[in-house]
mmCIF file of C-alpha atoms in Angstrom:
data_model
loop_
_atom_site.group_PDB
_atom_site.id
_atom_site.type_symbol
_atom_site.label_atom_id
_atom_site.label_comp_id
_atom_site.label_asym_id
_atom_site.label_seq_id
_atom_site.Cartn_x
_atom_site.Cartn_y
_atom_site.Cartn_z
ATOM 1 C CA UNK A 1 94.707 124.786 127.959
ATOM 2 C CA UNK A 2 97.031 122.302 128.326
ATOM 3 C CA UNK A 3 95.147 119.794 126.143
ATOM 4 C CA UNK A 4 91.991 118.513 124.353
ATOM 5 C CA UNK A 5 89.265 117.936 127.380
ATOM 6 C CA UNK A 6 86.088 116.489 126.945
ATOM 7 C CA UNK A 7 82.876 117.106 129.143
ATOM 8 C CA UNK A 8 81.128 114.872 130.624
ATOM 9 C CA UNK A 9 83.119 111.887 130.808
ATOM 10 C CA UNK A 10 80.687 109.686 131.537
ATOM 11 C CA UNK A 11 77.026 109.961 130.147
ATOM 12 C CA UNK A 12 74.423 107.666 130.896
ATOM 13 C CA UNK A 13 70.831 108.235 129.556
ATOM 14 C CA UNK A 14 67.778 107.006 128.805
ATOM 15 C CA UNK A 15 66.572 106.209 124.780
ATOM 16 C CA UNK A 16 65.055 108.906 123.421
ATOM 17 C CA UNK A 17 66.558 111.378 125.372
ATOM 18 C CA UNK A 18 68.756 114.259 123.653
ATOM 19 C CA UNK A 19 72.469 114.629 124.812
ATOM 20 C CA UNK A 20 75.207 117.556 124.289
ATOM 21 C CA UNK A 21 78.877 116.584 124.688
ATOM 22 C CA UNK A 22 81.566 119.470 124.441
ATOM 23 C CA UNK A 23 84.827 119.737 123.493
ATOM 24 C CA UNK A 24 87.561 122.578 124.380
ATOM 25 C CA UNK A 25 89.845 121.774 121.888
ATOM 26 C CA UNK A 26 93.898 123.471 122.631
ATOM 27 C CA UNK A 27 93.991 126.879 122.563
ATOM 28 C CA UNK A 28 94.801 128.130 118.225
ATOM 29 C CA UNK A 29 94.482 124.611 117.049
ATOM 30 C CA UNK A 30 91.412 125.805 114.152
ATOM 31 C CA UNK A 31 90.509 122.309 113.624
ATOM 32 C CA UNK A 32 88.978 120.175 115.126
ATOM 33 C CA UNK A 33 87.798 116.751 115.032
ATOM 34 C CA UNK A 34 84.708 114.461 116.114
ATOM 35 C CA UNK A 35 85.205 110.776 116.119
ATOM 36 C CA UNK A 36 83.168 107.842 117.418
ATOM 37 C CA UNK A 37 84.424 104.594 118.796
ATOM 38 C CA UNK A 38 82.400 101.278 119.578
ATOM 39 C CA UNK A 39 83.786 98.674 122.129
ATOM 40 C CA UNK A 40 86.291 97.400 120.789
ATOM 41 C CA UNK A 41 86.419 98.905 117.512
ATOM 42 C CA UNK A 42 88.409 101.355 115.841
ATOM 43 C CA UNK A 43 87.603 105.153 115.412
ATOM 44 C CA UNK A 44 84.752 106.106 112.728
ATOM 45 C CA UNK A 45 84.960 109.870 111.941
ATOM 46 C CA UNK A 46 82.029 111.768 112.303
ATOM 47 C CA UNK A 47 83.014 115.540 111.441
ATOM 48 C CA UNK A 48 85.445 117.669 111.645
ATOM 49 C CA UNK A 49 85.855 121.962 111.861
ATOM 50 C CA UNK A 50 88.299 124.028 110.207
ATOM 51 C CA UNK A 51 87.245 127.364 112.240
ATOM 52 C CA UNK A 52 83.118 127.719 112.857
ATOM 53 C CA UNK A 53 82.897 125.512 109.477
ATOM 54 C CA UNK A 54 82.698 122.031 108.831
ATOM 55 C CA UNK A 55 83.792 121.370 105.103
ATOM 56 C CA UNK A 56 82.908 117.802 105.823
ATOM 57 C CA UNK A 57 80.099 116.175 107.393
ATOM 58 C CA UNK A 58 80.042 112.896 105.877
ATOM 59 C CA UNK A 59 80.603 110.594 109.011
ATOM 60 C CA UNK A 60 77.201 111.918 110.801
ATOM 61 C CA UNK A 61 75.346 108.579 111.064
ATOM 62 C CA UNK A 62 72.099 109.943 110.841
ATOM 63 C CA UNK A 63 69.993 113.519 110.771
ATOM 64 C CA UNK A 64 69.832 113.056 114.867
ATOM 65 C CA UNK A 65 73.413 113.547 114.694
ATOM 66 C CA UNK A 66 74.411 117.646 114.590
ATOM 67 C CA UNK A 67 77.789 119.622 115.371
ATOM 68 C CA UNK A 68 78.320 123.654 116.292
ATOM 69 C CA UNK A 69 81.599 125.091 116.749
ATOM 70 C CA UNK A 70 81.839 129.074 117.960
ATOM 71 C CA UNK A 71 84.594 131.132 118.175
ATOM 72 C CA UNK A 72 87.118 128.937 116.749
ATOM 73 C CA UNK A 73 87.260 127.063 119.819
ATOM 74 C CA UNK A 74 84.591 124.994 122.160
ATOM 75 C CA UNK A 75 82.687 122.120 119.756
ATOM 76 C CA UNK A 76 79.356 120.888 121.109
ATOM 77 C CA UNK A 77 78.039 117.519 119.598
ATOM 78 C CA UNK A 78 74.466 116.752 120.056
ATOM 79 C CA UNK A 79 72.422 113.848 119.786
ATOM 80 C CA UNK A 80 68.969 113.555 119.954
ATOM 81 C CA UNK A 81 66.620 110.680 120.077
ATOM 82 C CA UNK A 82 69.358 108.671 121.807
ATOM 83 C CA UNK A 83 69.218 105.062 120.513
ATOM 84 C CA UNK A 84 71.214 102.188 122.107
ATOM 85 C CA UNK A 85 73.033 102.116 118.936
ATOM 86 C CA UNK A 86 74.490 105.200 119.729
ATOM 87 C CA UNK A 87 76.061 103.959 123.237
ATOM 88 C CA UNK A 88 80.180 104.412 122.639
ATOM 89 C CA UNK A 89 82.648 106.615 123.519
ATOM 90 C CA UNK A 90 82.408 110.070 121.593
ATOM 91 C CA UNK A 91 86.585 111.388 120.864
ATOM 92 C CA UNK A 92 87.549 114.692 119.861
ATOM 93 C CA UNK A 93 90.391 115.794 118.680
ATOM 94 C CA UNK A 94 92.081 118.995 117.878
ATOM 95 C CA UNK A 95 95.099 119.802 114.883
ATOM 96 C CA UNK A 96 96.617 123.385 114.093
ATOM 97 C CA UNK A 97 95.046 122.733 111.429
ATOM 98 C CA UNK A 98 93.882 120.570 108.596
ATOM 99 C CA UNK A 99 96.866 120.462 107.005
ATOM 100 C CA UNK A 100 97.436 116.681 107.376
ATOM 101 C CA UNK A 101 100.903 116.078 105.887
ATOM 102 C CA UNK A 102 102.171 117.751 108.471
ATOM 103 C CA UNK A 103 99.988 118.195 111.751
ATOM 104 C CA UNK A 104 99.490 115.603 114.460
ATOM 105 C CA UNK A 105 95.524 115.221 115.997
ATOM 106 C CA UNK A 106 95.477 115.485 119.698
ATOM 107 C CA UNK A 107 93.299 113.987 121.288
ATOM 108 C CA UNK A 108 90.836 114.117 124.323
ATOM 109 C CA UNK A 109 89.878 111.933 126.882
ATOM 110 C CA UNK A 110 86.472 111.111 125.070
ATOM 111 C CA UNK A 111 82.932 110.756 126.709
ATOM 112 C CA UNK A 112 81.528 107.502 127.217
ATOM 113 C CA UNK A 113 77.495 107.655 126.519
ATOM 114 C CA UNK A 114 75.508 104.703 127.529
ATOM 115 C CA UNK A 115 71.989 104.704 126.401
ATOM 116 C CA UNK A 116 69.256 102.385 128.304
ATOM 117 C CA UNK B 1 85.059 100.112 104.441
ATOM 118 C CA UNK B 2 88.652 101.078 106.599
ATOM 119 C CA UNK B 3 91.275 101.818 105.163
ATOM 120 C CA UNK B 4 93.440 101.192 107.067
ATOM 121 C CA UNK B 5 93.623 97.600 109.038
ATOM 122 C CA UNK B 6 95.739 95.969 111.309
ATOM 123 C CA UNK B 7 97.004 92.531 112.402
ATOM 124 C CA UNK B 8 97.527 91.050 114.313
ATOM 125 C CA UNK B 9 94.257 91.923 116.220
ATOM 126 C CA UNK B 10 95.707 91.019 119.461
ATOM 127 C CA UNK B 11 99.458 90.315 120.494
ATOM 128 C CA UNK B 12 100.765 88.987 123.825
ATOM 129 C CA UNK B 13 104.709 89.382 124.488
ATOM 130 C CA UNK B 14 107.163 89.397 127.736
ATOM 131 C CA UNK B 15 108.853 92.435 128.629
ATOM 132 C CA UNK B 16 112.110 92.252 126.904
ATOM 133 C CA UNK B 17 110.584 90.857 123.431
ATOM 134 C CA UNK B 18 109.970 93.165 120.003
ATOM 135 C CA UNK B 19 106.363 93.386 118.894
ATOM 136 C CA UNK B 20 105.386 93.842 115.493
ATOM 137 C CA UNK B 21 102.325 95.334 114.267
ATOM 138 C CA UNK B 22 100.756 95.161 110.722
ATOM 139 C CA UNK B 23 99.136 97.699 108.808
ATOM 140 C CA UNK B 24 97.498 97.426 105.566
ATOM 141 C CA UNK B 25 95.609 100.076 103.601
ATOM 142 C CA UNK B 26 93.839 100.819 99.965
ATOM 143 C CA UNK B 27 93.976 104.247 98.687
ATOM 144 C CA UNK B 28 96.759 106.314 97.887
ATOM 145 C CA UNK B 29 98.418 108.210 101.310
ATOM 146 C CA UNK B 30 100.054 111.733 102.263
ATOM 147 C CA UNK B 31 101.083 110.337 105.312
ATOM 148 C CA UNK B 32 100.858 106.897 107.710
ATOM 149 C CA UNK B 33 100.474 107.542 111.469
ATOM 150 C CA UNK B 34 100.582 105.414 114.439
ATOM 151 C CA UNK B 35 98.381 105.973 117.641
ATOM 152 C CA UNK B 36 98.098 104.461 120.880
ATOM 153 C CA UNK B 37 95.208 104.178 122.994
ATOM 154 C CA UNK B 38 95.430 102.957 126.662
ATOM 155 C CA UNK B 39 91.952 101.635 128.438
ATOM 156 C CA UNK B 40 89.718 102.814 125.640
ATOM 157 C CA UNK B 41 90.157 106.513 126.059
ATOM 158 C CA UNK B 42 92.449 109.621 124.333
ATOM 159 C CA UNK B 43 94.673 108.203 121.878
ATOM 160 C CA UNK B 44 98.518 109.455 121.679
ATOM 161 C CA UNK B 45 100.034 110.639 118.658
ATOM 162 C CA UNK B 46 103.004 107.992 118.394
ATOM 163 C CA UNK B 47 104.729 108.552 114.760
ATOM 164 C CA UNK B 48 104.521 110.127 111.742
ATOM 165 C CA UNK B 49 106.024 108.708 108.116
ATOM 166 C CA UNK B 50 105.427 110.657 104.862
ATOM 167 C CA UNK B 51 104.582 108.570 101.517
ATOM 168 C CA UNK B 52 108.553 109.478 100.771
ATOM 169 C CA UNK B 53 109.916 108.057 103.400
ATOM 170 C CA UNK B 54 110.526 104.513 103.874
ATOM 171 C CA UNK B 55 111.439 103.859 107.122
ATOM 172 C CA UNK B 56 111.334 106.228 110.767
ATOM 173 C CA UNK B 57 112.419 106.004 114.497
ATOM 174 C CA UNK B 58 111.138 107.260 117.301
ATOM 175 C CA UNK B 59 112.837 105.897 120.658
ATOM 176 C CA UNK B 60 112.169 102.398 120.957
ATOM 177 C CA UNK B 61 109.878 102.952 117.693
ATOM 178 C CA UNK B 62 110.437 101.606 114.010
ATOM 179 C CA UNK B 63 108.091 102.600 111.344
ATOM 180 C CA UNK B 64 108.098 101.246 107.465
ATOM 181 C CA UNK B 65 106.210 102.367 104.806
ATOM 182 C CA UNK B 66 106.243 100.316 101.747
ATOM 183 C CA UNK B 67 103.809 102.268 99.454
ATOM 184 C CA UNK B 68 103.959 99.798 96.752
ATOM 185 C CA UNK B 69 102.249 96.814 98.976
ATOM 186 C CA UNK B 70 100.344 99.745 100.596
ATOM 187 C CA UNK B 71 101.241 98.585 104.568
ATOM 188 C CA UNK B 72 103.399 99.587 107.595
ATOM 189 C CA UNK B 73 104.604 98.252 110.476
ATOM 190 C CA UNK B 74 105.014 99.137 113.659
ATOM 191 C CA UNK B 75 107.890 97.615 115.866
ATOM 192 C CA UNK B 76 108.008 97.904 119.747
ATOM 193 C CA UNK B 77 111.569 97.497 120.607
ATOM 194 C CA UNK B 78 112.706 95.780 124.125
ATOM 195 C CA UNK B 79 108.803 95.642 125.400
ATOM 196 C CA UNK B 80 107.622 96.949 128.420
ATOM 197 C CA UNK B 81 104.368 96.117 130.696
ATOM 198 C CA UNK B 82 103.867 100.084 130.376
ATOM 199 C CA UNK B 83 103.396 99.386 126.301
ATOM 200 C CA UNK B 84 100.131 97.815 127.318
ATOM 201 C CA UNK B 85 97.423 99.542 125.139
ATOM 202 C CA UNK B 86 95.919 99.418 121.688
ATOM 203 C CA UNK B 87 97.718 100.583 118.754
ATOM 204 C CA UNK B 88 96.000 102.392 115.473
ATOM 205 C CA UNK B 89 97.578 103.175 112.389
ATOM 206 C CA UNK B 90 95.706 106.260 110.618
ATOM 207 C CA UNK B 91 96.101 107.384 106.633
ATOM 208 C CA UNK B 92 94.716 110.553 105.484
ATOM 209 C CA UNK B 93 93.721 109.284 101.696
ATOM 210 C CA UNK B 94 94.486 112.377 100.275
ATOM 211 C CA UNK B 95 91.501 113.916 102.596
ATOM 212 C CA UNK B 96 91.712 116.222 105.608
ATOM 213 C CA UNK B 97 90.337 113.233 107.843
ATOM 214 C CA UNK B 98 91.699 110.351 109.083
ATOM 215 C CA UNK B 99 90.473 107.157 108.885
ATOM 216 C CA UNK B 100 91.569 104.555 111.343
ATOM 217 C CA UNK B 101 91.980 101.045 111.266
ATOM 218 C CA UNK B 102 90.459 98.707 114.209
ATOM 219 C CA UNK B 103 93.670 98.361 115.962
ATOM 220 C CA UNK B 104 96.067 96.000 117.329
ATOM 221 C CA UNK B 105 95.651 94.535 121.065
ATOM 222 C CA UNK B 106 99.117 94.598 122.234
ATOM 223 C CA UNK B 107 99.403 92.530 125.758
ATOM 224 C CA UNK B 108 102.994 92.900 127.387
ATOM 225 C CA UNK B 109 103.582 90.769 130.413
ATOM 226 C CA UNK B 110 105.741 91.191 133.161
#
């Protein structure tokens, strides 16, 4: 595709409810990023993909938190036991690949979740 | 704690005037890059500058890098109400994530 998209881009739910948000990252970027963003605060990294595998899954808040990637391409982020804590708006990104010193992170239009 | 932080936290300008943004971080870097994010969605890859380099230009764009104070600087040349947004500077820490500072609130006026 053209770009990173992000579906749904608006979630609201109720606490304690699970919630899946996907990401179809651009089409042969193999990594691929999950960030989260509070109002009005910068972006905390959550995890990221190189392929199916995430070498690093330090930024998970919690064990309600979980990522899957398949076939090197759409990420689903799921949340269960949705907290109000958890209300923000949920960025992916994509890269060629983790390379850093030399590739850019683009980025989706992020879902907002807002748990009640 | 983030590495990398900016300041001001929130700049207003006129159209016409420079804007200069701040950005301060603690570990050693690959890279510094600059990000903009408009209405608190997708953020745009703005600029690039490698740990070598010193200073970079992108448009209406100037980028420093002074790794021995370990900050950058973003400056806005000849401001435009379409420069509206937030702006994030982003250092890699010798990791294959970013981390991301809290941003700068740039307001330009018409």
């Amino acid at each position: 595709g053209a770009g990173v998209s992000q579906s749904p881009s608006n979630k609201v739910t109720e606490k304690g409810k699970d919630v899946e948000l996907r990401c179809d990252p651009i089409s042969g970027h193999t990594a691929l990023y999950w960030y989260r963003q509070r109002l009005g605060q910068g972006l905390e990294f959550l995890i990221y993909f190189q392929g199916n595998s995430a070498p690093d899954k330090s930024g998970l808040p919690s064990d309600r938190f979980s990522a899957e990637r398949t076939g090197e391409s759409v990420s689903t982020l799921t949340i269960q036991r949705t907290q109000q804590e958890d209300s923000a708006v949920y960025l992916c990104a994509s890269s060629f690949s983790a390379a850093l010193s030399t590739d850019t992170q683009y980025f989706g239009p992020g879902t907002r979740l807002t748990v009640l | 704690s983030q590495q990398g932080e900016e300041d001001p936290q929130a700049l207003s300008i006129q159209e016409g005037e420079n804007a200069t943004m701040n950005c301060s971080y603690k570990t050693s870097i690959n890279n510094l890059q600059w990000y903009r994010q408009n209405s608190g969605r997708g953020l745009v890859h703005l600029i690039l500058i490698r740990s070598n380099e010193r200073e970079k230009h992108s448009g209406r764009l100037r980028v420093t890098l002074d790794t021995s104070k370990k900050s950058s600087s973003l400056l806005i040349t000849a401001s435009r109400a379409a420069d509206t947004a937030s702006y994030f500077c982003a250092t890699d820490g010798g990791y294959s994530t970013l981390t991301f500072g809290k941003g700068t609130m740039l307001l330009v006026s018409p």
